[in-house]
Amino acid sequence: MPAIRVLIVDDAVIVRRLVMQALATDSGIEVLGSASTGRLALERIEALAPDAVVLDLDMPDMDGIEALRRIRARWPGLPVLIFTAADDPDLAAELKALGAAGTLRKLPHEGNMRGAIGWVQERLAPAIRQLPKAVVLPAPTVTSGAPAAAMPPRPARCPAVLGIGSSTGGPNALEALLRALPPDLGVPIVLVQHMPEGFTRLLADRLSVRTPFEAVEASPGDVLSPNRIWIAPGDRHLAVERCAEGVRLQTTLAPPENSCRPAVDVLFRSLAEVYADATLAVVLTGMGQDGMAGADRIVRAGGRVLAQDEATSVVWGMPGAVARAGLADRVLPLDDLAAEIATRVRGGRALALNP
């Protein structure tokens, strides 16, 4: 069996050295390198493509919790073992909810180097070997005879579609967001707002009047085109599919998901399948966690997800679930989302947003 390739992340030099020295004696584990901050850890993961990360929590620049969130968002399958001095069951449960593969208490043998090394070999090494296996990134390619070089971060692809999910408080949030976007945004907009049958047509009429876009209730077979909004009909799931003309819509009476029909998860899954890394999704205010599983699919496909922050949400259920799962590329106030969307869609060029 090939050795498990591990990155050690800890701000304490003595801890990094001790752990690396202790693990060096284990033929089943290969220490690829180390990082002293969460921000450096993200760069090293990109460059070294480890099989697992051993992560400290208390670090400068970017702490372990934020690093864990970003790792989960960018490399959802990469196992992360939290190695911490804290002994708090509630913290351990929170870390598990954020996506940690496990937690292990830090060295209890302060000042006793031999005891600390033995403890790492007896406790940390087996914990690493028991981590779930995942192929997260291909190993960096090295030309024969040339030194290994860090791989540059993969540039984000400009989005080709904007998907939005919302529920409680959504109509007002949608109006504020869409009204602030430039009318020539350049991509189609498809959205799910939890509403009963009949009310989504009224929402489409309202958005057509109060935003710079024409909004319609989606019909099966509609082909997507830029600068137009399609809204999932009440009591119908909405999804996209490839067709000869490009990308078209389909609506279904499949069973509710998350007790919802339409469900954001259904739309987001289809966007991930059709648009892959050219997907940009936004999760706005709403109760429950509809959209979280679909956001995970989008992130796994290389797309990006934004979430509304708690302070500006009527209910921070749906966006909060996405943020806590580490799936949100950014968590922003409602008033800042339009600028972020437009910048990403237009590749960072100067923008003229609606007042």
Coordinates of C-alpha atoms in Angstrom, one line a residue:
M1 CA 0.0 0.0 0.0
P2 CA 1.4 3.5 -0.8
A3 CA 2.2 5.7 2.1
I4 CA -0.4 8.3 3.2
R5 CA 0.9 11.7 2.2
V6 CA 0.4 14.2 5.0
L7 CA 0.7 18.0 5.5
I8 CA 1.3 19.2 9.1
V9 CA -0.1 22.6 9.9
D10 CA 0.8 24.2 13.3
D11 CA 2.2 27.6 14.2
A12 CA 4.6 26.2 16.8
V13 CA 7.9 25.2 15.3
I14 CA 8.7 22.7 18.0
V15 CA 5.4 20.9 17.4
R16 CA 5.9 20.7 13.7
R17 CA 9.4 19.3 14.1
L18 CA 8.3 16.9 16.8
V19 CA 5.4 15.5 14.8
M20 CA 7.4 15.3 11.6
Q21 CA 10.3 13.5 13.5
A22 CA 7.9 11.1 15.1
L23 CA 6.0 10.2 11.9
A24 CA 9.2 9.8 9.9
T25 CA 9.6 6.4 11.6
D26 CA 6.2 5.2 10.2
S27 CA 6.6 3.5 6.8
G28 CA 2.9 4.0 6.1
I29 CA 3.0 7.8 6.4
E30 CA 4.9 10.3 4.3
V31 CA 5.2 13.9 5.6
L32 CA 5.1 16.1 2.5
G33 CA 5.8 19.3 4.4
S34 CA 4.4 21.7 6.9
A35 CA 2.8 25.1 7.2
S36 CA 2.7 27.6 10.1
T37 CA -0.6 29.3 9.2
G38 CA -3.9 28.4 7.7
R39 CA -3.2 30.7 4.7
L40 CA 0.1 28.9 4.0
A41 CA -1.7 25.6 4.4
L42 CA -4.1 26.4 1.5
E43 CA -1.1 27.2 -0.7
R44 CA 0.7 24.0 0.3
I45 CA -2.3 21.9 -0.3
E46 CA -2.6 23.3 -3.8
A47 CA 1.1 22.7 -4.4
L48 CA 1.6 19.3 -2.8
A49 CA -1.7 17.6 -3.2
P50 CA -1.6 15.7 0.2
D51 CA -3.8 12.7 1.0
A52 CA -4.6 14.2 4.5
V53 CA -4.0 17.3 6.6
V54 CA -3.2 17.5 10.3
L55 CA -4.4 20.9 11.4
D56 CA -3.9 23.0 14.5
L57 CA -6.7 25.5 15.6
D58 CA -4.9 28.3 17.3
M59 CA -2.8 30.0 14.6
P60 CA -2.1 33.6 13.4
D61 CA -3.2 35.0 10.1
M62 CA -5.9 32.4 9.6
D63 CA -7.0 30.1 12.4
G64 CA -7.8 26.4 12.0
I65 CA -11.5 26.8 11.9
E66 CA -11.4 29.2 9.0
A67 CA -8.8 27.1 7.3
L68 CA -11.1 24.0 7.7
R69 CA -14.0 25.9 6.1
R70 CA -11.9 26.9 3.1
I71 CA -10.5 23.4 2.7
R72 CA -14.0 21.9 2.8
A73 CA -15.1 24.4 0.2
R74 CA -12.2 23.9 -2.2
W75 CA -11.3 20.3 -1.6
P76 CA -14.4 18.6 -0.2
G77 CA -12.9 15.1 -0.1
L78 CA -9.7 15.9 1.6
P79 CA -9.6 14.4 5.2
V80 CA -8.6 16.9 7.9
L81 CA -7.6 15.7 11.3
I82 CA -7.7 18.4 14.0
F83 CA -4.7 18.3 16.3
T84 CA -5.5 20.6 19.2
A85 CA -4.7 21.4 22.8
A86 CA -8.4 22.0 23.6
D87 CA -10.3 19.3 25.3
D88 CA -13.9 20.3 24.7
P89 CA -16.6 17.9 23.5
D90 CA -18.7 20.7 22.2
L91 CA -15.9 22.1 20.1
A92 CA -15.2 18.6 18.8
A93 CA -18.8 18.3 17.7
E94 CA -18.7 21.7 16.1
L95 CA -15.6 20.7 14.2
K96 CA -17.2 17.5 13.1
A97 CA -20.2 19.5 11.8
L98 CA -17.7 21.7 9.8
G99 CA -16.3 18.6 8.1
A100 CA -13.4 17.5 10.2
A101 CA -12.6 13.8 9.8
G102 CA -11.7 13.7 13.5
T103 CA -10.1 15.5 16.4
L104 CA -7.1 14.4 18.6
R105 CA -5.8 16.1 21.7
K106 CA -2.3 17.6 21.5
L107 CA 0.8 16.4 23.2
P108 CA 0.3 15.8 26.9
H109 CA 4.0 15.4 27.6
E110 CA 5.2 19.0 27.7
G111 CA 9.0 19.1 28.3
N112 CA 9.4 15.4 27.8
M113 CA 10.5 15.0 24.2
R114 CA 10.8 11.2 24.3
G115 CA 7.3 10.9 25.8
A116 CA 5.9 13.3 23.3
I117 CA 7.4 11.5 20.3
G118 CA 6.1 8.2 21.6
W119 CA 2.6 9.6 22.1
V120 CA 2.6 10.8 18.5
Q121 CA 3.6 7.4 17.3
E122 CA 1.0 5.7 19.4
R123 CA -1.9 8.0 18.9
L124 CA -1.5 10.4 16.0
A125 CA 0.0 7.9 13.5
P126 CA -2.9 5.4 13.9
A127 CA -5.4 8.2 13.7
I128 CA -3.9 9.3 10.4
R129 CA -3.9 5.7 9.0
Q130 CA -7.6 5.4 9.9
L131 CA -8.6 8.5 8.0
P132 CA -10.9 8.0 5.0
K133 CA -9.0 7.6 1.8
A134 CA -9.6 10.3 -0.8
V135 CA -7.9 11.3 -4.1
V136 CA -8.3 15.0 -3.9
L137 CA -5.8 16.4 -6.4
P138 CA -3.4 14.9 -8.9
A139 CA 0.2 14.9 -7.7
P140 CA 2.2 17.8 -9.1
T141 CA 3.9 16.9 -12.4
V142 CA 7.7 17.2 -12.2
T143 CA 9.8 17.1 -15.3
S144 CA 12.7 14.6 -15.0
G145 CA 15.8 16.3 -13.7
A146 CA 14.0 19.5 -12.8
P147 CA 13.2 20.5 -9.2
A148 CA 9.6 20.3 -8.0
A149 CA 7.7 23.6 -8.3
A150 CA 4.6 24.7 -6.5
M151 CA 1.5 24.5 -8.7
P152 CA -0.2 27.9 -9.2
P153 CA -3.8 28.0 -7.9
R154 CA -6.4 27.0 -10.5
P155 CA -8.0 30.2 -11.8
A156 CA -11.7 30.4 -11.3
R157 CA -13.6 30.1 -14.6
C158 CA -16.0 33.0 -15.4
P159 CA -19.5 31.9 -14.6
A160 CA -21.9 31.1 -17.5
V161 CA -25.0 31.0 -15.3
L162 CA -26.3 32.5 -12.0
G163 CA -28.4 30.2 -9.8
I164 CA -30.2 31.6 -6.8
G165 CA -32.0 29.9 -3.9
S166 CA -34.2 31.6 -1.3
S167 CA -37.1 31.1 1.0
T168 CA -38.3 33.1 4.1
G169 CA -37.6 36.8 3.3
G170 CA -36.6 35.9 -0.2
P171 CA -38.9 38.1 -2.3
N172 CA -37.5 41.3 -0.9
A173 CA -33.9 40.0 -0.9
L174 CA -34.3 38.9 -4.5
E175 CA -35.6 42.3 -5.5
A176 CA -32.8 44.1 -3.8
L177 CA -30.1 41.9 -5.2
L178 CA -31.4 41.8 -8.8
R179 CA -32.2 45.5 -8.9
A180 CA -28.5 46.2 -8.1
L181 CA -27.1 44.0 -10.9
P182 CA -26.1 45.6 -14.2
P183 CA -28.8 45.0 -16.9
D184 CA -26.1 43.6 -19.3
L185 CA -24.8 41.1 -16.7
G186 CA -24.2 38.6 -19.6
V187 CA -25.5 35.3 -18.1
P188 CA -29.0 33.7 -17.6
I189 CA -30.4 33.8 -14.1
V190 CA -32.4 30.8 -12.7
L191 CA -33.9 30.8 -9.3
V192 CA -35.9 28.9 -6.8
Q193 CA -38.0 30.8 -4.3
H194 CA -40.1 28.6 -1.9
M195 CA -43.6 29.6 -2.8
P196 CA -46.9 27.9 -3.5
E197 CA -48.5 27.5 -6.9
G198 CA -49.7 30.7 -8.4
F199 CA -47.6 33.1 -6.3
T200 CA -44.4 32.5 -8.4
R201 CA -46.0 34.1 -11.4
L202 CA -46.8 37.2 -9.3
L203 CA -43.2 37.2 -8.2
A204 CA -42.0 37.1 -11.8
D205 CA -44.3 40.1 -12.7
R206 CA -42.9 42.0 -9.7
L207 CA -39.3 41.4 -10.6
S208 CA -39.9 42.3 -14.2
V209 CA -41.2 45.7 -13.1
R210 CA -38.7 46.4 -10.3
T211 CA -35.4 45.0 -11.7
P212 CA -33.6 45.6 -15.0
F213 CA -34.4 42.0 -16.2
E214 CA -37.4 40.3 -17.7
A215 CA -38.5 37.6 -15.3
V216 CA -40.8 34.7 -16.2
E217 CA -42.2 31.7 -14.5
A218 CA -40.2 28.8 -16.1
S219 CA -41.9 26.5 -18.6
P220 CA -40.5 23.1 -19.8
G221 CA -38.4 23.5 -22.9
D222 CA -37.5 27.2 -22.3
V223 CA -33.9 27.7 -23.7
L224 CA -31.7 29.9 -21.5
S225 CA -30.4 33.2 -22.8
P226 CA -28.4 36.0 -21.1
N227 CA -29.9 38.8 -19.0
R228 CA -33.2 37.1 -18.3
I229 CA -34.7 35.5 -15.1
W230 CA -36.5 32.1 -14.9
I231 CA -38.3 31.3 -11.7
A232 CA -39.3 27.8 -10.6
P233 CA -43.1 27.5 -10.7
G234 CA -44.8 26.8 -7.4
D235 CA -45.1 23.1 -6.7
R236 CA -42.7 22.2 -9.5
H237 CA -39.0 21.3 -9.3
L238 CA -36.8 23.2 -11.8
A239 CA -33.7 21.8 -13.5
V240 CA -31.5 22.5 -16.5
E241 CA -30.4 20.1 -19.2
R242 CA -28.2 20.2 -22.4
C243 CA -30.0 20.3 -25.7
A244 CA -29.2 21.0 -29.4
E245 CA -30.0 24.7 -28.9
G246 CA -27.9 25.0 -25.7
V247 CA -29.4 24.6 -22.3
R248 CA -33.1 24.3 -21.6
L249 CA -35.3 24.0 -18.6
Q250 CA -37.3 21.1 -17.3
T251 CA -39.9 21.1 -14.6
T252 CA -41.1 18.0 -12.7
L253 CA -43.5 16.7 -10.1
A254 CA -40.8 14.5 -8.5
P255 CA -41.2 14.1 -4.7
P256 CA -40.4 17.1 -2.5
E257 CA -36.8 17.4 -1.1
N258 CA -36.2 19.0 2.2
S259 CA -40.0 19.1 2.4
C260 CA -39.9 21.6 -0.5
R261 CA -41.2 21.6 -4.1
P262 CA -39.6 23.5 -5.8
A263 CA -36.3 22.6 -4.0
V264 CA -33.1 24.6 -4.4
D265 CA -31.1 21.3 -4.2
V266 CA -32.7 20.0 -7.4
L267 CA -31.8 23.2 -9.4
F268 CA -28.2 23.3 -8.0
R269 CA -27.5 19.7 -8.7
S270 CA -28.5 20.2 -12.3
L271 CA -26.4 23.4 -12.6
A272 CA -23.4 21.5 -11.4
E273 CA -24.0 18.7 -13.9
V274 CA -24.5 21.0 -16.9
Y275 CA -22.3 24.0 -16.2
A276 CA -19.7 22.4 -13.8
D277 CA -17.0 24.9 -12.9
A278 CA -18.8 27.7 -14.8
T279 CA -21.6 27.8 -12.2
L280 CA -22.1 30.7 -9.7
A281 CA -24.8 30.1 -7.1
V282 CA -26.1 32.3 -4.4
V283 CA -28.0 31.2 -1.3
L284 CA -30.2 33.9 0.2
T285 CA -32.3 34.2 3.4
G286 CA -34.5 31.2 4.2
M287 CA -35.5 28.6 6.8
G288 CA -34.0 25.1 6.8
Q289 CA -31.1 23.9 4.8
D290 CA -32.4 23.4 1.3
G291 CA -29.5 24.3 -1.1
M292 CA -26.7 22.9 1.1
A293 CA -26.5 19.5 -0.7
G294 CA -26.8 21.2 -4.1
A295 CA -24.1 23.7 -3.1
D296 CA -21.8 20.8 -2.2
R297 CA -22.4 19.4 -5.8
I298 CA -21.5 22.8 -7.3
V299 CA -18.3 23.1 -5.2
R300 CA -17.3 19.5 -6.1
A301 CA -17.8 20.4 -9.8
G302 CA -15.4 23.4 -9.4
G303 CA -18.1 26.1 -9.3
R304 CA -18.5 28.8 -6.7
V305 CA -21.2 29.5 -4.0
L306 CA -21.9 32.8 -2.2
A307 CA -24.1 33.1 0.9
Q308 CA -26.0 36.0 2.4
D309 CA -24.7 36.9 5.9
E310 CA -26.7 36.4 9.1
A311 CA -27.1 40.1 9.9
T312 CA -29.0 40.9 6.7
S313 CA -31.0 37.6 6.5
V314 CA -34.5 37.4 7.8
V315 CA -33.7 33.8 8.7
W316 CA -30.1 32.5 8.5
G317 CA -31.1 28.9 7.9
M318 CA -30.3 28.1 4.3
P319 CA -27.3 30.5 3.9
G320 CA -26.1 29.6 7.4
A321 CA -26.1 25.9 6.6
V322 CA -24.0 26.5 3.5
A323 CA -21.6 28.8 5.4
R324 CA -21.2 26.4 8.3
A325 CA -20.5 23.5 5.9
G326 CA -17.6 25.5 4.5
L327 CA -19.2 25.6 1.0
A328 CA -19.5 29.4 0.7
D329 CA -16.7 31.0 -1.2
R330 CA -17.8 34.3 0.5
V331 CA -20.5 35.2 3.1
L332 CA -21.6 38.8 2.4
P333 CA -24.2 41.3 3.4
L334 CA -27.1 41.5 0.9
D335 CA -26.0 45.0 -0.3
D336 CA -22.5 43.6 -1.3
L337 CA -23.6 40.5 -3.2
A338 CA -24.5 42.3 -6.5
A339 CA -21.0 43.8 -6.8
E340 CA -19.4 40.4 -6.0
I341 CA -21.6 38.6 -8.6
A342 CA -20.9 41.2 -11.3
T343 CA -17.2 41.2 -10.7
R344 CA -17.0 37.4 -10.9
V345 CA -19.2 37.2 -14.0
R346 CA -17.2 39.9 -15.8
G347 CA -13.8 38.6 -14.7
G348 CA -13.0 41.5 -12.4
R349 CA -13.4 44.3 -15.0
A350 CA -14.7 47.7 -14.0
L351 CA -18.5 47.6 -13.4
A352 CA -21.3 50.0 -13.5
L353 CA -23.9 48.8 -11.1
N354 CA -27.5 50.0 -10.8
P355 CA -28.0 52.5 -7.9

